[in-house]
Short mmCIF file of C-alpha atoms in Angstrom, two decimals:
data_model
loop_
_atom_site.label_atom_id
_atom_site.label_comp_id
_atom_site.label_asym_id
_atom_site.label_seq_id
_atom_site.Cartn_x
_atom_site.Cartn_y
_atom_site.Cartn_z
CA MET Q 1 214.25 -26.18 165.91
CA ILE Q 2 212.07 -29.63 165.69
CA ALA Q 3 212.56 -32.90 167.23
CA LEU Q 4 211.88 -35.90 165.44
CA GLY Q 5 211.24 -39.62 166.60
CA CYS Q 6 210.01 -42.46 164.96
CA ASP Q 7 210.30 -46.32 165.01
CA SER Q 8 211.26 -48.56 162.81
CA ALA Q 9 207.99 -49.20 161.63
CA GLY Q 10 208.03 -45.14 160.74
CA PHE Q 11 212.12 -44.85 159.48
CA ALA Q 12 211.47 -44.74 155.64
CA LEU Q 13 208.23 -41.66 156.04
CA MET Q 14 210.49 -40.03 158.48
CA LYS Q 15 213.16 -40.06 155.79
CA GLU Q 16 210.82 -38.70 153.25
CA VAL Q 17 209.85 -36.40 155.88
CA LYS Q 18 213.87 -35.17 156.61
CA GLN Q 19 214.25 -34.26 153.38
CA HIS Q 20 211.71 -31.93 152.68
CA LEU Q 21 212.43 -30.25 155.83
CA SER Q 22 216.09 -30.05 154.78
CA ARG Q 23 214.65 -28.71 151.47
CA LYS Q 24 212.74 -26.71 153.17
CA GLY Q 25 215.41 -25.39 156.03
CA LEU Q 26 214.14 -26.10 158.22
CA GLU Q 27 216.43 -27.20 161.11
CA TYR Q 28 215.81 -30.91 162.96
CA LYS Q 29 217.35 -33.11 165.36
CA ASP Q 30 217.14 -36.82 164.63
CA PHE Q 31 216.17 -39.20 167.38
CA GLY Q 32 215.89 -41.87 165.62
CA THR Q 33 215.89 -45.21 165.12
CA PHE Q 34 218.59 -44.98 162.06
CA ASN Q 35 217.67 -48.24 160.28
CA GLU Q 36 214.60 -51.17 160.06
CA GLU Q 37 215.87 -52.85 162.55
CA PRO Q 38 212.07 -53.89 164.78
CA THR Q 39 212.84 -51.95 167.58
CA ASP Q 40 210.18 -49.66 170.28
CA TYR Q 41 208.53 -46.72 169.82
CA PRO Q 42 208.37 -45.42 173.53
CA MET Q 43 211.68 -44.64 174.09
CA TYR Q 44 211.50 -42.09 170.48
CA ALA Q 45 208.18 -40.46 172.12
CA LYS Q 46 210.12 -39.67 175.32
CA GLN Q 47 212.78 -38.00 173.89
CA VAL Q 48 210.91 -35.79 171.41
CA ALA Q 49 208.58 -35.15 174.39
CA GLN Q 50 211.38 -34.19 176.19
CA ALA Q 51 212.91 -31.67 173.55
CA VAL Q 52 209.52 -30.22 173.50
CA LEU Q 53 208.62 -29.65 177.44
CA ASN Q 54 212.68 -28.16 178.16
CA GLY Q 55 212.48 -25.50 174.73
CA ASP Q 56 215.48 -27.64 172.85
CA ALA Q 57 212.71 -27.85 169.76
CA THR Q 58 209.85 -26.18 169.80
CA LYS Q 59 207.69 -28.48 167.57
CA GLY Q 60 208.06 -32.75 166.84
CA ILE Q 61 207.07 -35.04 164.78
CA LEU Q 62 206.53 -38.98 165.68
CA ILE Q 63 205.97 -42.29 163.37
CA CYS Q 64 204.84 -45.37 163.96
CA GLY Q 65 203.32 -48.00 162.02
CA SER Q 66 199.98 -46.59 162.78
CA GLY Q 67 200.98 -43.61 164.32
CA ILE Q 68 198.70 -44.46 167.45
CA GLY Q 69 201.26 -46.55 170.39
CA ILE Q 70 203.82 -43.55 169.54
CA SER Q 71 201.06 -40.16 170.24
CA ILE Q 72 199.71 -42.32 173.14
CA ALA Q 73 202.87 -42.16 174.84
CA ALA Q 74 203.97 -39.09 174.03
CA ASN Q 75 200.92 -38.11 175.44
CA ARG Q 76 201.48 -39.22 178.93
CA PHE Q 77 203.66 -36.39 179.46
CA LYS Q 78 202.12 -33.76 180.81
CA GLY Q 79 202.55 -29.86 178.04
CA ILE Q 80 202.52 -32.69 175.62
CA ARG Q 81 199.63 -32.37 173.09
CA CYS Q 82 200.66 -34.90 170.65
CA ALA Q 83 197.91 -34.59 168.13
CA LEU Q 84 197.73 -37.98 165.38
CA CYS Q 85 196.52 -37.07 161.82
CA HIS Q 86 196.24 -38.40 158.64
CA ASP Q 87 195.18 -35.62 157.39
CA VAL Q 88 194.98 -32.06 156.53
CA PHE Q 89 192.06 -31.10 157.43
CA SER Q 90 192.56 -32.61 161.10
CA ALA Q 91 196.47 -31.31 160.56
CA LYS Q 92 194.76 -27.65 160.41
CA SER Q 93 191.96 -27.98 162.83
CA THR Q 94 194.95 -29.29 165.43
CA ARG Q 95 197.22 -26.25 165.61
CA ASP Q 96 194.63 -24.24 166.06
CA HIS Q 97 192.39 -25.58 168.59
CA ASN Q 98 194.40 -27.80 170.84
CA ASP Q 99 197.38 -25.22 169.97
CA SER Q 100 199.34 -29.45 169.05
CA ASN Q 101 202.92 -29.09 169.88
CA ILE Q 102 204.08 -32.65 168.82
CA LEU Q 103 202.63 -34.34 165.28
CA ALA Q 104 202.21 -38.30 165.25
CA MET Q 105 201.26 -39.60 161.74
CA GLY Q 106 201.08 -43.70 160.99
CA GLY Q 107 203.68 -45.08 158.25
CA TRP Q 108 201.76 -47.75 157.29
CA VAL Q 109 198.72 -45.34 156.96
CA ILE Q 110 199.42 -42.95 154.76
CA GLY Q 111 201.91 -42.39 151.81
CA LYS Q 112 204.34 -39.57 151.28
CA GLY Q 113 202.21 -36.93 149.48
CA LEU Q 114 199.62 -36.96 151.81
CA ALA Q 115 202.11 -36.51 155.23
CA LEU Q 116 204.29 -33.71 153.65
CA GLU Q 117 200.59 -32.45 153.15
CA ILE Q 118 200.28 -32.82 156.66
CA LEU Q 119 203.19 -31.71 157.85
CA ASP Q 120 203.38 -28.24 155.64
CA THR Q 121 199.97 -27.36 156.92
CA TRP Q 122 200.84 -28.66 160.72
CA LEU Q 123 204.25 -27.00 160.87
CA ALA Q 124 202.66 -23.03 158.97
CA GLY Q 125 199.42 -23.61 161.57
CA GLU Q 126 198.81 -21.49 164.42
CA PHE Q 127 197.17 -21.44 167.46
CA SER Q 128 194.04 -19.63 167.46
CA ASN Q 129 194.30 -17.75 170.96
CA ALA Q 130 190.01 -18.49 170.88
CA GLU Q 131 189.37 -18.33 175.51
CA ARG Q 132 187.29 -21.17 174.18
CA HIS Q 133 190.34 -23.50 173.34
CA GLN Q 134 192.81 -21.90 175.67
CA ARG Q 135 189.93 -22.69 178.46
CA ARG Q 136 189.68 -26.88 177.39
CA ILE Q 137 194.18 -26.71 177.01
CA ASP Q 138 193.97 -25.01 179.97
CA MET Q 139 191.06 -28.42 181.76
CA ILE Q 140 193.85 -31.10 180.10
CA ASP Q 141 196.28 -30.01 181.74
CA SER Q 142 195.04 -29.73 185.41
CA GLN Q 143 193.19 -33.11 184.57
CA MET Q 144 196.82 -34.84 184.25
CA ASP Q 145 197.14 -33.61 187.86
CA VAL Q 146 195.23 -36.37 189.49
#
């Protein structure tokens, strides 16, 4: 299951993402927002991060206007590796090198076609399990304890 969350600025792109996931037969849970009324992204980042951390979701997708704020909010949670991607290379690389478990995108930054290509690339990606990449993830996690 994929956890979804967006603020009002990400609402239109998230509608496209949900339709795309449904067409692919992928299960998701939408934590909102459910309209274009102004809202605050941190609460959606928190709900998606918690769903991933507690095992209710295997991955998460977050969208706000730029993707920056919502990704920062999600990355406040130890064990979350939320990657802001606005190109396909970054989406592939973050799964391969960083084992990212949440994808963030900016609804004001990229269009539907590119966003869905990024999403498909990220969903299909796998962690390389290379020792150097795991070592770096472990270093990040250990530094979160200070």
